[in-house]
mmCIF file of C-alpha atoms in Angstrom:
data_model
loop_
_atom_site.group_PDB
_atom_site.id
_atom_site.type_symbol
_atom_site.label_atom_id
_atom_site.label_comp_id
_atom_site.label_asym_id
_atom_site.label_seq_id
_atom_site.Cartn_x
_atom_site.Cartn_y
_atom_site.Cartn_z
ATOM 1 C CA MET A 1 24.314 -13.044 -11.781
ATOM 2 C CA GLU A 2 26.486 -11.166 -14.919
ATOM 3 C CA GLU A 3 26.602 -7.608 -14.326
ATOM 4 C CA THR A 4 24.123 -7.206 -16.676
ATOM 5 C CA VAL A 5 21.717 -8.937 -15.879
ATOM 6 C CA PHE A 6 21.278 -7.019 -12.603
ATOM 7 C CA ARG A 7 21.244 -3.991 -15.480
ATOM 8 C CA GLU A 8 18.574 -5.479 -17.640
ATOM 9 C CA ILE A 9 16.348 -6.363 -14.068
ATOM 10 C CA ALA A 10 16.850 -2.863 -13.080
ATOM 11 C CA GLU A 11 15.569 -1.214 -15.813
ATOM 12 C CA LEU A 12 12.923 -3.219 -15.751
ATOM 13 C CA ALA A 13 12.012 -2.277 -12.120
ATOM 14 C CA ARG A 14 12.477 1.386 -13.244
ATOM 15 C CA LYS A 15 10.271 1.350 -15.619
ATOM 16 C CA GLY A 16 7.637 -1.093 -14.217
ATOM 17 C CA SER A 17 7.540 0.644 -10.928
ATOM 18 C CA GLY A 18 9.147 3.389 -10.174
ATOM 19 C CA GLN A 19 12.052 1.554 -8.202
ATOM 20 C CA HIS A 20 15.422 1.925 -7.951
ATOM 21 C CA ILE A 21 17.449 -0.786 -7.296
ATOM 22 C CA PRO A 22 21.373 0.423 -6.579
ATOM 23 C CA PRO A 23 24.659 -2.582 -7.500
ATOM 24 C CA THR A 24 25.067 -3.349 -3.684
ATOM 25 C CA LYS A 25 21.167 -4.703 -2.797
ATOM 26 C CA SER A 26 21.600 -7.464 -6.252
ATOM 27 C CA TYR A 27 20.452 -9.717 -2.913
ATOM 28 C CA LEU A 28 16.997 -8.262 -2.763
ATOM 29 C CA VAL A 29 16.470 -9.702 -7.117
ATOM 30 C CA ASP A 30 17.761 -13.575 -5.873
ATOM 31 C CA ALA A 31 15.424 -13.647 -3.080
ATOM 32 C CA ARG A 32 12.050 -11.201 -4.055
ATOM 33 C CA LEU A 33 11.947 -13.668 -7.684
ATOM 34 C CA SER A 34 12.482 -16.647 -6.355
ATOM 35 C CA SER A 35 8.765 -18.266 -6.716
ATOM 36 C CA ILE A 36 9.074 -16.677 -10.251
ATOM 37 C CA LEU A 37 11.669 -18.586 -10.849
ATOM 38 C CA ARG A 38 10.300 -22.078 -9.114
ATOM 39 C CA ARG A 39 7.047 -21.785 -10.942
ATOM 40 C CA GLU A 40 8.609 -21.519 -14.762
ATOM 41 C CA GLY A 41 11.418 -24.393 -13.770
ATOM 42 C CA LEU A 42 14.110 -22.275 -14.942
ATOM 43 C CA SER A 43 17.805 -22.240 -12.337
ATOM 44 C CA SER A 44 18.972 -18.446 -12.025
ATOM 45 C CA VAL A 45 17.511 -14.879 -12.354
ATOM 46 C CA ASP A 46 20.540 -15.520 -15.408
ATOM 47 C CA ASP A 47 17.742 -17.441 -17.210
ATOM 48 C CA LEU A 48 14.244 -15.701 -16.976
ATOM 49 C CA VAL A 49 16.399 -11.977 -18.413
ATOM 50 C CA ALA A 50 17.771 -14.574 -21.005
ATOM 51 C CA ILE A 51 13.949 -16.160 -22.183
ATOM 52 C CA LEU A 52 12.203 -12.154 -21.385
ATOM 53 C CA ASN A 53 14.806 -11.590 -24.380
ATOM 54 C CA ALA A 54 14.315 -13.767 -26.659
ATOM 55 C CA ARG A 55 10.096 -14.302 -26.160
ATOM 56 C CA PRO A 56 9.245 -10.863 -25.119
ATOM 57 C CA ASP A 57 5.955 -10.624 -22.447
ATOM 58 C CA SER A 58 4.692 -7.660 -21.366
ATOM 59 C CA LYS A 59 2.625 -9.807 -18.278
ATOM 60 C CA LEU A 60 4.956 -10.963 -17.531
ATOM 61 C CA SER A 61 7.493 -8.165 -17.432
ATOM 62 C CA THR A 62 5.231 -6.043 -15.167
ATOM 63 C CA GLU A 63 4.356 -9.613 -13.047
ATOM 64 C CA ILE A 64 9.105 -9.194 -12.257
ATOM 65 C CA ALA A 65 8.425 -5.597 -11.718
ATOM 66 C CA ALA A 66 5.431 -6.169 -9.435
ATOM 67 C CA ALA A 67 7.459 -8.988 -7.292
ATOM 68 C CA LEU A 68 10.757 -6.367 -6.943
ATOM 69 C CA THR A 69 9.301 -4.012 -5.196
ATOM 70 C CA ALA A 70 9.698 -3.845 -0.916
ATOM 71 C CA LYS A 71 6.652 -5.873 0.774
ATOM 72 C CA ARG A 72 7.101 -3.576 4.294
ATOM 73 C CA THR A 73 4.311 -4.334 6.335
ATOM 74 C CA ARG A 74 2.854 -5.514 9.551
ATOM 75 C CA PHE A 75 -0.208 -4.631 11.933
ATOM 76 C CA PHE A 76 -0.348 -1.354 13.425
ATOM 77 C CA SER A 77 3.062 0.070 12.164
ATOM 78 C CA GLU A 78 3.955 3.381 13.220
ATOM 79 C CA ARG A 79 0.692 2.912 15.038
ATOM 80 C CA GLY A 80 0.277 6.579 15.956
ATOM 81 C CA THR A 81 -0.344 6.900 12.748
ATOM 82 C CA LEU A 82 -3.441 5.312 12.517
ATOM 83 C CA GLU A 83 -5.133 6.711 16.087
ATOM 84 C CA ARG A 84 -4.446 9.972 14.685
ATOM 85 C CA ILE A 85 -6.822 8.874 11.468
ATOM 86 C CA VAL A 86 -9.192 7.300 13.510
ATOM 87 C CA LYS A 87 -9.800 9.968 16.403
ATOM 88 C CA LEU A 88 -9.493 12.463 14.845
ATOM 89 C CA VAL A 89 -9.169 13.406 11.132
ATOM 90 C CA LEU A 90 -12.535 10.130 10.041
ATOM 91 C CA PRO A 91 -14.484 12.261 12.510
ATOM 92 C CA GLU A 92 -14.362 14.942 10.938
ATOM 93 C CA CYS A 93 -15.186 13.006 7.206
ATOM 94 C CA ALA A 94 -17.998 12.564 9.113
ATOM 95 C CA LYS A 95 -18.627 15.637 9.877
ATOM 96 C CA ARG A 96 -18.882 16.515 5.821
ATOM 97 C CA ALA A 97 -20.079 13.079 4.856
ATOM 98 C CA ARG A 98 -22.734 14.654 1.948
ATOM 99 C CA ASP A 99 -23.525 10.783 1.013
ATOM 100 C CA GLY A 100 -22.995 9.339 3.752
ATOM 101 C CA ARG A 101 -19.727 7.427 3.327
ATOM 102 C CA ILE A 102 -16.060 8.419 4.842
ATOM 103 C CA ARG A 103 -13.403 6.327 2.677
ATOM 104 C CA ILE A 104 -9.688 5.119 2.730
ATOM 105 C CA TRP A 105 -7.907 4.357 0.331
ATOM 106 C CA CYS A 106 -4.767 2.593 1.545
ATOM 107 C CA ALA A 107 -2.231 2.557 -1.145
ATOM 108 C CA GLY A 108 1.120 -0.075 -1.485
ATOM 109 C CA GLY A 109 -1.032 -1.690 1.273
ATOM 110 C CA SER A 110 0.117 -5.742 -0.130
ATOM 111 C CA THR A 111 -1.308 -8.267 2.550
ATOM 112 C CA GLY A 112 -3.919 -5.411 3.730
ATOM 113 C CA GLN A 113 -2.350 -5.128 7.067
ATOM 114 C CA GLU A 114 -2.822 -1.709 6.984
ATOM 115 C CA ALA A 115 -6.324 -1.666 6.270
ATOM 116 C CA LEU A 116 -7.521 -4.715 9.272
ATOM 117 C CA SER A 117 -5.229 -2.535 11.917
ATOM 118 C CA LEU A 118 -7.156 0.613 10.613
ATOM 119 C CA ALA A 119 -9.624 -1.805 10.665
ATOM 120 C CA ILE A 120 -9.394 -2.628 14.070
ATOM 121 C CA LEU A 121 -9.547 0.321 15.311
ATOM 122 C CA ILE A 122 -12.806 1.825 13.429
ATOM 123 C CA HIS A 123 -14.402 -1.431 15.663
ATOM 124 C CA GLU A 124 -13.263 -0.442 18.911
ATOM 125 C CA MET A 125 -14.423 2.780 18.194
ATOM 126 C CA GLY A 126 -17.791 1.845 18.392
ATOM 127 C CA ARG A 127 -19.893 2.654 15.857
ATOM 128 C CA LYS A 128 -21.658 4.588 17.263
ATOM 129 C CA ALA A 129 -19.136 7.063 16.738
ATOM 130 C CA PHE A 130 -19.831 7.208 13.195
ATOM 131 C CA GLU A 131 -23.179 5.812 13.004
ATOM 132 C CA ASP A 132 -24.630 8.008 10.394
ATOM 133 C CA VAL A 133 -21.260 6.897 8.268
ATOM 134 C CA GLN A 134 -20.526 3.531 5.538
ATOM 135 C CA ILE A 135 -16.652 3.862 6.172
ATOM 136 C CA GLU A 136 -14.776 2.478 2.748
ATOM 137 C CA ILE A 137 -11.317 1.166 3.112
ATOM 138 C CA VAL A 138 -9.523 -0.210 -0.122
ATOM 139 C CA THR A 139 -6.295 -1.243 -0.687
ATOM 140 C CA THR A 140 -4.007 -2.042 -3.329
ATOM 141 C CA ASP A 141 -1.397 -3.598 -4.591
ATOM 142 C CA ILE A 142 1.119 -3.636 -7.947
ATOM 143 C CA CYS A 143 1.037 -7.114 -7.259
ATOM 144 C CA GLU A 144 -1.755 -9.451 -7.969
ATOM 145 C CA ARG A 145 -0.283 -12.519 -6.479
ATOM 146 C CA THR A 146 0.296 -10.237 -2.800
ATOM 147 C CA SER A 147 -3.471 -8.971 -3.999
ATOM 148 C CA ALA A 148 -5.007 -12.273 -4.043
ATOM 149 C CA SER A 149 -2.581 -13.392 -0.384
ATOM 150 C CA ALA A 150 -4.395 -9.815 0.855
ATOM 151 C CA ARG A 151 -8.221 -11.189 -0.186
ATOM 152 C CA SER A 152 -8.081 -14.613 0.900
ATOM 153 C CA GLY A 153 -7.204 -12.831 4.996
ATOM 154 C CA ILE A 154 -4.908 -15.710 5.345
ATOM 155 C CA PHE A 155 -1.956 -15.255 7.887
ATOM 156 C CA GLY A 156 0.923 -17.230 8.817
ATOM 157 C CA HIS A 157 1.009 -17.709 12.000
ATOM 158 C CA PHE A 158 4.469 -15.524 12.077
ATOM 159 C CA ASP A 159 3.173 -12.731 10.791
ATOM 160 C CA ILE A 160 -0.412 -12.613 12.180
ATOM 161 C CA GLN A 161 2.040 -11.997 14.881
ATOM 162 C CA LYS A 162 4.033 -8.754 13.909
ATOM 163 C CA GLY A 163 2.244 -6.110 14.673
ATOM 164 C CA LEU A 164 -0.690 -8.036 16.879
ATOM 165 C CA SER A 165 -1.964 -8.109 20.507
ATOM 166 C CA ALA A 166 -3.021 -11.395 22.059
ATOM 167 C CA ARG A 167 -6.669 -10.281 22.246
ATOM 168 C CA ARG A 168 -7.004 -8.935 18.551
ATOM 169 C CA MET A 169 -6.153 -11.933 17.125
ATOM 170 C CA LEU A 170 -8.521 -14.314 18.930
ATOM 171 C CA ALA A 171 -10.883 -11.315 18.971
ATOM 172 C CA HIS A 172 -11.354 -10.664 15.189
ATOM 173 C CA PHE A 173 -8.756 -13.694 13.406
ATOM 174 C CA THR A 174 -10.129 -17.272 13.870
ATOM 175 C CA ARG A 175 -6.970 -20.383 13.836
ATOM 176 C CA LEU A 176 -8.011 -23.258 11.600
ATOM 177 C CA ASP A 177 -6.663 -25.815 10.622
ATOM 178 C CA THR A 178 -3.878 -25.377 8.499
ATOM 179 C CA SER A 179 -2.655 -22.863 11.749
ATOM 180 C CA GLU A 180 -3.308 -19.970 9.617
ATOM 181 C CA TRP A 181 -5.122 -17.354 10.879
ATOM 182 C CA GLN A 182 -8.682 -16.098 9.300
ATOM 183 C CA VAL A 183 -9.553 -13.143 9.378
ATOM 184 C CA SER A 184 -13.534 -12.420 10.666
ATOM 185 C CA HIS A 185 -15.964 -12.243 8.113
ATOM 186 C CA ALA A 186 -17.051 -9.026 9.927
ATOM 187 C CA LEU A 187 -13.367 -6.875 9.249
ATOM 188 C CA ALA A 188 -13.196 -8.607 5.495
ATOM 189 C CA SER A 189 -16.481 -7.200 4.403
ATOM 190 C CA GLN A 190 -14.787 -3.113 4.747
ATOM 191 C CA ILE A 191 -11.837 -3.919 3.139
ATOM 192 C CA GLY A 192 -11.874 -3.782 -0.583
ATOM 193 C CA VAL A 193 -9.282 -5.626 -1.820
ATOM 194 C CA ARG A 194 -7.538 -3.736 -6.216
ATOM 195 C CA THR A 195 -4.538 -4.239 -7.857
ATOM 196 C CA HIS A 196 -3.059 -0.525 -8.665
ATOM 197 C CA ASN A 197 0.114 1.438 -9.756
ATOM 198 C CA LEU A 198 0.413 3.897 -9.183
ATOM 199 C CA MET A 199 3.110 4.371 -11.376
ATOM 200 C CA GLN A 200 -0.670 4.600 -13.672
ATOM 201 C CA SER A 201 -3.472 6.569 -12.907
ATOM 202 C CA ALA A 202 -6.279 5.857 -9.956
ATOM 203 C CA GLU A 203 -9.342 7.910 -11.284
ATOM 204 C CA GLY A 204 -10.422 4.104 -11.977
ATOM 205 C CA LEU A 205 -10.608 4.091 -8.713
ATOM 206 C CA GLY A 206 -13.075 7.276 -6.917
ATOM 207 C CA MET A 207 -11.909 10.133 -4.522
ATOM 208 C CA PHE A 208 -11.437 9.469 -1.285
ATOM 209 C CA ASP A 209 -11.052 11.550 1.868
ATOM 210 C CA VAL A 210 -7.983 9.840 4.000
ATOM 211 C CA ILE A 211 -4.811 8.289 0.955
ATOM 212 C CA LEU A 212 -2.038 6.135 2.827
ATOM 213 C CA CYS A 213 0.430 5.532 1.300
ATOM 214 C CA ARG A 214 3.225 4.893 4.283
ATOM 215 C CA ASN A 215 5.926 3.316 2.948
ATOM 216 C CA VAL A 216 6.309 2.998 -0.335
ATOM 217 C CA ILE A 217 7.899 5.757 -2.106
ATOM 218 C CA THR A 218 11.255 5.034 0.001
ATOM 219 C CA ASP A 219 12.569 2.753 -2.751
ATOM 220 C CA MET A 220 11.794 4.416 -6.009
ATOM 221 C CA THR A 221 13.765 7.486 -8.083
ATOM 222 C CA LYS A 222 12.520 10.665 -7.509
ATOM 223 C CA GLU A 223 11.025 10.658 -10.882
ATOM 224 C CA ALA A 224 8.973 8.556 -9.801
ATOM 225 C CA ARG A 225 8.006 9.068 -6.101
ATOM 226 C CA ILE A 226 6.642 12.388 -8.375
ATOM 227 C CA ARG A 227 4.797 10.063 -10.687
ATOM 228 C CA ALA A 228 3.983 7.709 -7.410
ATOM 229 C CA LEU A 229 2.719 11.066 -4.885
ATOM 230 C CA LEU A 230 0.372 13.108 -8.565
ATOM 231 C CA ASN A 231 -1.492 9.787 -8.525
ATOM 232 C CA ALA A 232 -2.480 9.837 -4.882
ATOM 233 C CA ALA A 233 -2.456 13.056 -4.876
ATOM 234 C CA ARG A 234 -5.011 13.628 -7.523
ATOM 235 C CA GLN A 235 -7.624 11.362 -5.671
ATOM 236 C CA LEU A 236 -7.517 13.389 -2.404
ATOM 237 C CA SER A 237 -11.181 15.123 -2.031
ATOM 238 C CA GLU A 238 -11.466 19.145 -1.500
ATOM 239 C CA HIS A 239 -10.480 18.451 2.880
ATOM 240 C CA GLY A 240 -9.259 14.888 2.014
ATOM 241 C CA PHE A 241 -5.855 13.803 4.007
ATOM 242 C CA LEU A 242 -2.749 11.866 2.266
ATOM 243 C CA PHE A 243 -0.283 9.630 4.948
ATOM 244 C CA LEU A 244 3.467 9.195 3.957
ATOM 245 C CA GLY A 245 5.734 7.364 5.998
ATOM 246 C CA GLU A 246 7.442 8.574 8.755
ATOM 247 C CA THR A 247 10.409 8.317 7.816
ATOM 248 C CA GLU A 248 8.474 10.174 4.245
ATOM 249 C CA SER A 249 7.884 13.732 2.158
ATOM 250 C CA ALA A 250 6.825 15.213 0.060
ATOM 251 C CA ALA A 251 8.154 18.476 0.516
ATOM 252 C CA GLY A 252 9.398 19.575 -3.017
ATOM 253 C CA LEU A 253 7.795 17.313 -4.914
ATOM 254 C CA ILE A 254 4.039 18.316 -5.858
ATOM 255 C CA ALA A 255 3.500 22.235 -5.507
ATOM 256 C CA GLY A 256 -0.402 22.238 -3.642
ATOM 257 C CA LEU A 257 0.037 19.396 -1.286
ATOM 258 C CA GLU A 258 1.341 21.086 2.110
ATOM 259 C CA PRO A 259 1.566 19.595 5.708
ATOM 260 C CA SER A 260 -1.348 19.973 7.223
ATOM 261 C CA ARG A 261 -1.624 22.045 10.358
ATOM 262 C CA ALA A 262 -4.625 20.150 12.938
ATOM 263 C CA ILE A 263 -2.350 17.035 12.045
ATOM 264 C CA ARG A 264 0.411 15.807 12.306
ATOM 265 C CA GLY A 265 2.312 14.032 9.739
ATOM 266 C CA GLY A 266 -0.574 14.512 7.352
ATOM 267 C CA TYR A 267 -0.775 16.497 4.313
ATOM 268 C CA ASN A 268 -3.705 18.803 2.818
ATOM 269 C CA ARG A 269 -3.964 19.719 -1.352
ATOM 270 C CA ASN A 270 -4.664 23.281 -1.173
ATOM 271 C CA VAL A 271 -5.310 24.015 -4.835
ATOM 272 C CA ASP A 272 -8.247 21.791 -6.993
ATOM 273 C CA VAL A 273 -7.046 18.950 -8.624
ATOM 274 C CA GLY A 274 -6.383 19.955 -11.485
ATOM 275 C CA ASP A 275 -4.212 21.998 -10.504
ATOM 276 C CA LEU A 276 -2.273 19.651 -8.966
ATOM 277 C CA THR A 277 2.112 20.255 -10.987
ATOM 278 C CA VAL A 278 5.346 18.962 -9.750
ATOM 279 C CA ALA A 279 7.212 21.654 -7.746
ATOM 280 C CA ALA A 280 9.722 23.883 -10.154
#
């Protein structure tokens, strides 16, 4: 790949999804754009950039930026956080649910494993624990192709074994003739799938009691991390919780978003939504 081509692709990723791709990771570009190259009948990223320069296509540019994002996901990733949410956070949300509903947003949820892991844990707690409330889980990803995969609820044998025990796999999935695994309707019906870019306002998704934005901002520029966290925090209900990945932090980024004193790893907003700002 020509150096100038890499720079153009890296800039496209920065503008489109906030991702920072350093030259040392240029190899990721070829790997993540391989499916687009095959579909377009192109032999290299150089050819793809040449097409974009000759015939600008905002839809294709958006698709490229989405494809360049990392798809870090597996079932029950950072299990402790998920268990704290289901055992400690959701029961408190249920006590405060004025409209009988708890809403959870898995932002940057890739192909749906995070949302499904939550649904499994909720199921295992038993209906009695949440008998007076309806729990709605929404999972979003910037990539339409990834969202389509999440909607299908179908996983290859390699993916389904990443973090999912055999007991849970057999209880909640059915093996297809293709040797892939299909999630049960009972779980799938609890989850809504949307395509959303965290660089854009999420107002259309509504407000949430719990937001997970885990291992999503790691590869972003500082400016993009701030924008993504602002967009997420603005959809957080008054007593809601925001969770980042175990190695991620909102410290020094958003004024009005503070670490929770009650739940390890969680953040609460301590100001009105309209008063959330970039930290000085």
